[in-house]
Amino acid sequence: MPRWESDAQGRLERAALQLFETQGFERTSVAQIADAAGLKERSFYRYFPDKREVLFAGNELEAHLVAQVEAADPDLAPLEVLLTALGTAEEIFRPREFLLRRARVIAASPALAERDLIKLADIADALAPALERRGVERGKARFVIDVVLALHRHALPRWLAEPDTTLAELMAQATAELREVIAPPAPTLRRGGRPLAR
Amino acid sequence: MPRWESDAQGRLERAALQLFETQGFERTSVAQIADAAGLKERSFYRYFPDKREVLFAGNELEAHLVAQVEAADPDLAPLEVLLTALGTAEEIFRPREFLLRRARVIAASPALAERDLIKLADIADALAPALERRGVERGKARFVIDVVLALHRHALPRWLAEPDTTLAELMAQATAELREVIAPPAPTLRRGGRPLAR
DNA sequence: GTCTATAGGGCGATAGAC
DNA sequence: GTCTATCGCCCTATAGAC
């Protein structure tokens, strides 16, 4: 039999999520997490550089998106490339139940919310060079990415709420909504009521 | 003569910025900052809840934006309200030199970058209820805000680089750019080259 | 102001697996 | 022998409690 239980990292992650749920992030010590996983505090830091990272290990989403962008048809416009990449990322957001638990814990702690945001920013940083390699100018690449991430932020909660619609479809809906939002106003008509706004 | 030097908070902020510039954020201790400002470490925490906050005190931007949204013509579409609000925020981004120094320090430290992101998110959180009070539905409010923040993120560096154009104008340019990016592709033409993409 | 728990880094020891 | 996961014990600084 093995000298150590296997999957130490997974044990730490599961123990941490549960402890954060019941006690909150701030009132859970690293020693407690390590203990619950059958390890010592010092070993925790072999797997995670700091306490927050225990909820953010793995870059599967980033890896998927970058790979999708690199593999995309060179003729596609950047927006479509990114929409397709995110639309095919459904499996990464599973199981939903886990995602929801994790999201609740993150929302309950400012420290974790900060980390969550920078992880998104890291994804944007990784996507930008991939778009540039397709010939998209640097500033524009970052801009399109930010817009698509806003679309995603809009569509994801709906996908979590109604499992029957595909994420790709909800992203397309969000895009249509954006077209309405930024439709040029008809300035001369403004006094007669808001042009396209609801 | 006064018992204490005045503007303790300002002294701490200036000392911190300079120390972060020369030594980096991580290698600067709170005691060092307090020392340079002629205070004790404990006093630092009377002004800032944690070390990072010393670069993020003051919510003038948030206050300005919320006030602008509340004061805006009720007939304006949400996008225009937010564009106007951000376009009139130029004075808050001054002096540019300070903003640039601060931005460099933030970019150099992941810990500060995290805090910076959540400050933006806080602004979004504050704007959403203000838009809702104008009758914008909750999910859509947050969506429009995210889009406008993406526009701002795109426009601000350009404004910093070329002082002669107004921020409002650059925001309008970014909006026009977004209309191109988001323009519906002409699917049947796709084989003949990218429709509106450059 | 003082005291203290905790975060988190450095370095080396140990003890199996190979 | 080497490699690698784990632990032990050092340390400082942060940040909250008192």
Coordinates of C-alpha atoms (C1' of nucleotides) in Angstrom, one line a residue:
Chain A
M1 CA 0.0 0.0 0.0
P2 CA 1.1 3.5 -0.7
R3 CA 2.9 5.5 1.9
W4 CA 0.6 8.5 1.3
E5 CA -3.0 8.8 0.4
S6 CA -3.3 9.8 -3.2
D7 CA -4.5 13.1 -4.6
A8 CA -3.3 15.3 -1.8
Q9 CA -4.2 18.4 -3.9
G10 CA -7.8 17.3 -4.5
R11 CA -8.2 16.5 -0.8
L12 CA -7.0 20.0 0.1
E13 CA -9.4 21.6 -2.4
R14 CA -12.4 19.6 -1.2
A15 CA -11.6 20.2 2.5
A16 CA -11.1 23.9 1.8
L17 CA -14.3 24.4 -0.1
Q18 CA -16.3 22.7 2.7
L19 CA -14.6 24.6 5.5
F20 CA -15.1 27.9 3.7
E21 CA -18.8 27.1 3.2
T22 CA -19.3 26.4 6.9
Q23 CA -16.9 28.8 8.6
G24 CA -16.2 31.4 6.0
F25 CA -12.8 32.0 4.3
E26 CA -11.4 34.4 6.9
R27 CA -12.2 32.2 9.8
T28 CA -10.6 29.1 8.3
S29 CA -6.9 28.7 8.8
V30 CA -4.5 26.9 6.5
A31 CA -3.7 24.6 9.4
Q32 CA -7.3 23.6 9.6
I33 CA -7.6 22.8 5.9
A34 CA -4.4 20.8 6.0
D35 CA -5.6 18.9 9.0
A36 CA -8.9 18.1 7.4
A37 CA -7.0 16.7 4.4
G38 CA -4.6 14.7 6.6
L39 CA -1.6 16.9 5.9
K40 CA 0.5 19.5 7.7
E41 CA 0.2 23.2 7.2
R42 CA 3.6 23.3 5.5
S43 CA 2.5 20.8 2.9
F44 CA -0.4 23.0 1.9
Y45 CA 2.1 25.5 0.5
R46 CA 3.7 22.9 -1.7
Y47 CA 0.5 22.8 -3.7
F48 CA -0.8 26.3 -3.4
P49 CA 1.3 29.5 -3.2
D50 CA -1.3 31.1 -0.9
K51 CA -4.6 30.3 0.8
R52 CA -6.8 31.7 -1.9
E53 CA -5.4 29.7 -4.6
V54 CA -6.9 26.5 -3.2
L55 CA -10.1 27.5 -5.0
F56 CA -8.5 28.5 -8.3
A57 CA -6.2 25.7 -9.2
G58 CA -6.2 24.6 -12.8
N59 CA -6.4 26.7 -15.9
E60 CA -8.6 24.6 -18.0
L61 CA -10.7 27.5 -19.2
E62 CA -7.7 29.5 -20.2
A63 CA -6.1 26.5 -21.9
H64 CA -9.4 25.7 -23.8
L65 CA -9.9 29.3 -25.0
V66 CA -6.4 29.8 -26.2
A67 CA -6.4 26.4 -28.0
Q68 CA -9.7 27.3 -29.6
V69 CA -8.5 30.6 -30.8
E70 CA -5.3 29.1 -32.2
A71 CA -7.3 26.5 -34.0
A72 CA -9.9 28.8 -35.4
D73 CA -10.5 29.5 -39.1
P74 CA -8.2 32.4 -40.0
D75 CA -11.0 34.1 -41.9
L76 CA -13.3 34.5 -39.0
A77 CA -13.6 37.8 -37.3
P78 CA -12.2 38.1 -33.8
L79 CA -15.6 38.4 -32.2
E80 CA -16.8 35.2 -33.7
V81 CA -13.7 33.4 -32.8
L82 CA -14.1 34.3 -29.2
L83 CA -17.8 33.6 -29.1
T84 CA -17.2 30.1 -30.5
A85 CA -14.4 29.5 -28.1
L86 CA -16.5 30.4 -25.1
G87 CA -19.6 28.7 -26.5
T88 CA -17.7 25.4 -26.6
A89 CA -16.5 25.7 -23.0
E90 CA -19.6 24.2 -21.5
E91 CA -17.9 21.1 -20.2
I92 CA -15.4 23.2 -18.2
F93 CA -18.2 24.7 -16.2
R94 CA -19.3 21.4 -14.9
P95 CA -20.6 20.1 -12.6
R96 CA -22.8 23.1 -12.2
E97 CA -23.5 22.2 -8.6
F98 CA -19.8 22.5 -7.7
L99 CA -19.6 25.8 -9.7
L100 CA -22.5 27.2 -7.7
R101 CA -21.1 26.2 -4.4
R102 CA -17.8 27.7 -5.3
A103 CA -19.4 30.9 -6.6
R104 CA -21.3 31.3 -3.4
V105 CA -18.1 31.0 -1.3
I106 CA -16.3 33.5 -3.6
A107 CA -19.1 36.0 -3.4
A108 CA -19.0 35.8 0.4
S109 CA -15.4 36.8 0.7
P110 CA -13.8 40.0 -0.7
A111 CA -10.4 38.4 -0.7
L112 CA -11.7 35.6 -2.9
A113 CA -13.6 38.0 -5.1
E114 CA -10.4 39.8 -5.8
R115 CA -8.6 36.6 -6.8
D116 CA -11.5 35.6 -9.0
L117 CA -11.3 38.9 -10.9
I118 CA -7.6 38.6 -11.6
K119 CA -8.1 35.1 -12.9
L120 CA -10.4 36.5 -15.5
A121 CA -7.9 39.2 -16.3
D122 CA -5.2 36.5 -16.7
I123 CA -7.4 34.8 -19.2
A124 CA -7.7 38.0 -21.1
D125 CA -3.9 38.5 -21.0
A126 CA -3.5 35.0 -22.4
L127 CA -6.0 35.5 -25.2
A128 CA -4.6 38.8 -26.4
P129 CA -1.4 37.4 -27.9
A130 CA -3.4 34.6 -29.5
L131 CA -5.6 37.1 -31.3
E132 CA -2.6 39.2 -32.2
R133 CA -1.1 36.2 -34.0
R134 CA -4.2 36.3 -36.1
G135 CA -3.3 39.8 -37.2
V136 CA -5.5 41.7 -34.8
E137 CA -3.9 44.9 -33.6
R138 CA -2.9 44.8 -30.0
G139 CA -5.3 47.5 -28.5
K140 CA -8.2 46.1 -30.5
A141 CA -7.5 42.5 -29.4
R142 CA -7.7 43.5 -25.8
F143 CA -10.9 45.5 -26.5
V144 CA -12.7 42.6 -28.2
I145 CA -11.7 40.3 -25.4
D146 CA -13.1 42.6 -22.8
V147 CA -16.3 42.9 -24.6
V148 CA -16.7 39.1 -25.0
L149 CA -16.0 38.6 -21.4
A150 CA -18.7 41.1 -20.6
L151 CA -21.0 39.0 -22.8
H152 CA -20.0 35.9 -21.0
R153 CA -20.5 37.5 -17.7
H154 CA -24.0 38.3 -18.8
A155 CA -24.8 34.9 -20.3
L156 CA -23.3 32.5 -17.7
P157 CA -25.8 33.1 -14.9
R158 CA -28.6 32.5 -17.3
W159 CA -27.0 29.3 -18.4
L160 CA -26.7 28.2 -14.8
A161 CA -30.3 29.0 -14.2
E162 CA -31.8 27.3 -17.3
P163 CA -29.8 24.2 -18.1
D164 CA -31.7 23.5 -21.3
T165 CA -30.3 26.3 -23.4
T166 CA -26.8 26.0 -24.7
L167 CA -24.2 28.4 -23.6
A168 CA -23.4 29.3 -27.2
E169 CA -27.0 30.2 -27.8
L170 CA -27.1 32.5 -24.7
M171 CA -23.9 34.1 -25.8
A172 CA -25.5 34.8 -29.2
Q173 CA -28.5 36.3 -27.4
A174 CA -26.3 38.5 -25.3
T175 CA -24.5 39.7 -28.5
A176 CA -27.9 40.6 -30.0
E177 CA -28.7 42.5 -26.9
L178 CA -25.4 44.4 -27.1
R179 CA -26.3 45.4 -30.7
E180 CA -29.4 47.1 -29.4
V181 CA -27.6 48.7 -26.5
I182 CA -25.0 50.4 -28.6
A183 CA -27.3 51.1 -31.6
P184 CA -26.6 54.7 -32.6
P185 CA -29.3 57.0 -31.1
A186 CA -31.3 59.1 -33.6
P187 CA -30.5 62.5 -32.2
T188 CA -33.2 64.5 -33.9
L189 CA -35.8 62.1 -32.6
R190 CA -34.7 62.3 -29.0
R191 CA -37.4 64.6 -27.8
G192 CA -40.0 62.3 -29.1
G193 CA -39.1 59.5 -26.8
R194 CA -36.1 57.2 -26.4
P195 CA -35.2 55.8 -29.8
L196 CA -34.3 52.2 -29.3
A197 CA -34.1 52.0 -25.6
R198 CA -36.7 50.0 -23.7
Chain B
M1 CA 2.7 75.3 16.0
P2 CA 0.6 72.2 15.5
R3 CA 1.2 69.2 17.6
W4 CA 1.2 66.9 14.6
E5 CA 2.2 67.5 11.0
S6 CA -0.9 67.9 9.0
D7 CA -2.3 65.6 6.3
A8 CA -1.0 62.3 7.8
Q9 CA -3.0 60.3 5.3
G10 CA -1.5 62.2 2.4
R11 CA 2.0 61.8 3.7
L12 CA 1.4 58.0 4.0
E13 CA 0.1 57.8 0.5
R14 CA 3.0 59.7 -1.0
A15 CA 5.6 57.8 1.0
A16 CA 4.0 54.5 0.0
L17 CA 3.9 55.4 -3.7
Q18 CA 7.6 56.4 -3.7
L19 CA 8.7 53.3 -1.7
F20 CA 6.7 51.0 -3.9
E21 CA 8.3 52.6 -6.9
T22 CA 11.9 52.1 -5.7
Q23 CA 11.6 48.9 -3.7
G24 CA 8.5 47.2 -5.0
F25 CA 5.3 46.6 -3.1
E26 CA 6.2 43.3 -1.5
R27 CA 9.6 44.4 -0.2
T28 CA 8.2 47.5 1.4
S29 CA 6.9 47.0 4.9
V30 CA 4.1 49.0 6.5
A31 CA 6.6 50.0 9.2
Q32 CA 8.8 51.5 6.6
I33 CA 5.9 53.5 5.1
A34 CA 4.9 54.8 8.4
D35 CA 8.4 55.7 9.3
A36 CA 8.9 57.7 6.1
A37 CA 5.7 59.6 6.9
G38 CA 6.8 60.2 10.5
L39 CA 4.3 57.9 12.0
K40 CA 4.2 54.6 13.8
E41 CA 3.1 51.4 12.1
R42 CA -0.1 51.3 14.2
S43 CA -1.1 54.6 13.0
F44 CA -1.0 53.4 9.4
Y45 CA -3.9 51.1 10.1
R46 CA -5.9 54.0 11.5
Y47 CA -6.0 55.4 8.0
F48 CA -6.0 52.2 5.8
P49 CA -7.5 48.9 6.7
D50 CA -4.6 47.1 4.9
K51 CA -1.4 47.8 3.1
R52 CA -2.9 47.8 -0.4
E53 CA -5.5 50.4 0.3
V54 CA -2.9 53.1 0.7
L55 CA -3.0 53.4 -3.1
F56 CA -6.7 53.2 -3.4
A57 CA -8.1 55.7 -0.9
G58 CA -10.9 58.0 -2.0
N59 CA -13.9 57.0 -4.1
E60 CA -14.1 60.2 -6.2
L61 CA -14.6 58.4 -9.4
E62 CA -17.4 56.3 -8.0
A63 CA -19.1 59.3 -6.4
H64 CA -18.8 61.3 -9.6
L65 CA -20.3 58.6 -11.7
V66 CA -23.2 57.8 -9.4
A67 CA -24.0 61.5 -9.1
Q68 CA -23.9 61.9 -12.9
V69 CA -26.2 59.0 -13.4
E70 CA -28.7 60.2 -10.9
A71 CA -28.6 63.7 -12.4
A72 CA -29.0 62.6 -16.0
D73 CA -32.0 63.3 -18.2
P74 CA -34.4 60.5 -17.7
D75 CA -35.0 60.2 -21.4
L76 CA -31.4 59.3 -22.2
A77 CA -30.6 55.7 -23.0
P78 CA -28.4 54.0 -20.4
L79 CA -25.4 53.8 -22.7
E80 CA -25.4 57.5 -23.2
V81 CA -25.8 58.2 -19.6
L82 CA -22.8 56.2 -18.7
L83 CA -20.7 57.6 -21.6
T84 CA -21.5 61.1 -20.5
A85 CA -20.7 60.3 -16.9
L86 CA -17.3 58.9 -17.8
G87 CA -16.6 61.5 -20.3
T88 CA -16.9 64.3 -17.7
A89 CA -14.6 62.5 -15.3
E90 CA -11.4 63.9 -16.7
E91 CA -10.6 66.0 -13.7
I92 CA -10.6 63.0 -11.5
F93 CA -7.8 61.4 -13.6
R94 CA -5.4 64.2 -12.9
P95 CA -2.7 64.9 -12.6
R96 CA -1.8 62.4 -15.3
E97 CA 1.7 62.1 -14.1
F98 CA 0.5 60.8 -10.8
L99 CA -1.9 58.4 -12.5
L100 CA 0.9 57.0 -14.6
R101 CA 3.2 56.5 -11.7
R102 CA 0.5 54.8 -9.8
A103 CA -0.5 52.6 -12.8
R104 CA 3.1 51.4 -13.2
V105 CA 3.3 50.4 -9.5
I106 CA 0.0 48.6 -9.7
A107 CA 1.0 46.8 -12.8
A108 CA 4.2 45.6 -11.2
S109 CA 2.5 43.9 -8.3
P110 CA -0.1 41.1 -8.6
A111 CA -1.5 41.9 -5.2
L112 CA -2.1 45.5 -6.2
A113 CA -3.5 44.5 -9.6
E114 CA -6.1 42.4 -7.7
R115 CA -7.2 45.3 -5.6
D116 CA -7.4 47.5 -8.6
L117 CA -9.8 45.2 -10.3
I118 CA -12.1 44.9 -7.4
K119 CA -12.2 48.7 -7.1
L120 CA -13.6 48.8 -10.7
A121 CA -16.0 46.1 -9.8
D122 CA -17.1 48.1 -6.8
I123 CA -17.9 51.0 -9.1
A124 CA -19.9 48.7 -11.3
D125 CA -21.8 47.5 -8.2
A126 CA -22.5 51.1 -7.2
L127 CA -23.7 52.1 -10.6
A128 CA -26.1 49.2 -11.1
P129 CA -28.7 50.4 -8.6
A130 CA -28.5 53.9 -10.0
L131 CA -29.4 52.6 -13.4
E132 CA -32.1 50.4 -12.0
R133 CA -33.7 53.5 -10.4
R134 CA -34.0 54.8 -14.0
G135 CA -36.0 51.8 -14.9
V136 CA -33.3 49.7 -16.4
E137 CA -33.8 46.0 -15.7
R138 CA -31.2 44.6 -13.3
G139 CA -29.3 42.2 -15.5
K140 CA -29.2 44.6 -18.4
A141 CA -27.9 47.4 -16.1
R142 CA -25.0 45.4 -15.1
F143 CA -24.4 44.4 -18.7
V144 CA -24.3 48.0 -20.0
I145 CA -22.0 49.0 -17.2
D146 CA -19.6 46.2 -18.0
V147 CA -19.6 47.2 -21.7
V148 CA -19.0 50.9 -20.8
L149 CA -16.2 50.0 -18.5
A150 CA -14.6 48.0 -21.4
L151 CA -14.9 51.1 -23.5
H152 CA -13.3 53.1 -20.8
R153 CA -10.5 50.7 -20.4
H154 CA -9.9 51.0 -24.1
A155 CA -10.1 54.8 -24.2
L156 CA -8.2 55.8 -21.1
P157 CA -4.7 54.8 -22.3
R158 CA -5.2 56.8 -25.4
W159 CA -6.3 59.8 -23.5
L160 CA -3.2 59.5 -21.3
A161 CA -1.0 59.3 -24.3
E162 CA -2.5 62.1 -26.3
P163 CA -3.5 64.9 -23.9
D164 CA -5.1 67.0 -26.7
T165 CA -8.2 64.9 -27.3
T166 CA -11.0 64.9 -24.8
L167 CA -11.8 61.7 -22.9
A168 CA -15.4 62.1 -24.1
E169 CA -14.3 62.1 -27.7
L170 CA -12.1 59.0 -27.2
M171 CA -15.0 57.2 -25.5
A172 CA -17.2 58.0 -28.5
Q173 CA -14.5 56.7 -30.8
A174 CA -14.3 53.5 -28.8
T175 CA -18.1 53.1 -29.1
A176 CA -17.9 53.5 -32.8
E177 CA -15.2 50.9 -32.9
L178 CA -17.4 48.6 -30.9
R179 CA -20.2 49.0 -33.4
E180 CA -17.9 47.7 -36.1
V181 CA -16.6 44.8 -34.0
I182 CA -20.1 43.7 -33.1
A183 CA -21.6 44.3 -36.6
P184 CA -23.5 41.2 -37.7
P185 CA -21.3 39.2 -40.1
A186 CA -22.7 38.5 -43.6
P187 CA -22.6 34.7 -43.4
T188 CA -23.0 34.1 -47.1
L189 CA -20.1 36.3 -48.0
R190 CA -17.7 34.7 -45.5
R191 CA -15.8 32.7 -48.1
G192 CA -15.0 35.8 -50.0
G193 CA -13.0 37.4 -47.2
R194 CA -13.9 38.8 -43.9
P195 CA -16.9 41.1 -44.2
L196 CA -16.2 44.1 -41.9
A197 CA -13.1 42.9 -40.1
R198 CA -9.8 44.5 -40.8
Chain C
dG1 C1' -0.4 51.4 22.2
dT2 C1' 0.5 46.3 23.3
dC3 C1' -0.2 41.5 22.3
dT4 C1' -0.9 37.7 19.4
dA5 C1' -2.7 34.5 15.8
dT6 C1' -1.8 33.6 11.2
dA7 C1' 0.2 34.0 6.5
dG8 C1' 3.7 32.6 4.0
dG9 C1' 8.8 32.1 2.8
dG10 C1' 13.6 29.5 3.5
dC11 C1' 16.0 25.5 4.2
dG12 C1' 16.9 21.1 5.6
dA13 C1' 15.6 16.4 7.4
dT14 C1' 13.3 12.2 6.6
dA15 C1' 11.8 8.1 4.5
dG16 C1' 9.8 5.5 1.2
dA17 C1' 9.8 4.5 -4.3
dC18 C1' 12.6 3.5 -8.1
Chain D
dG1 C1' 22.5 5.7 -5.2
dT2 C1' 18.4 9.5 -7.0
dC3 C1' 13.9 11.4 -6.8
dT4 C1' 10.0 13.2 -4.5
dA5 C1' 6.4 14.0 -1.1
dT6 C1' 6.0 15.2 3.5
dC7 C1' 7.2 17.4 7.7
dG8 C1' 9.9 20.4 11.2
dC9 C1' 11.5 24.5 12.6
dC10 C1' 13.2 28.7 11.7
dC11 C1' 11.8 33.5 10.5
dT12 C1' 9.3 38.2 9.4
dA13 C1' 5.2 40.9 8.5
dT14 C1' 0.4 41.5 8.4
dA15 C1' -3.6 42.7 10.5
dG16 C1' -6.9 41.9 14.1
dA17 C1' -7.9 41.7 19.2
dC18 C1' -7.5 43.7 23.5

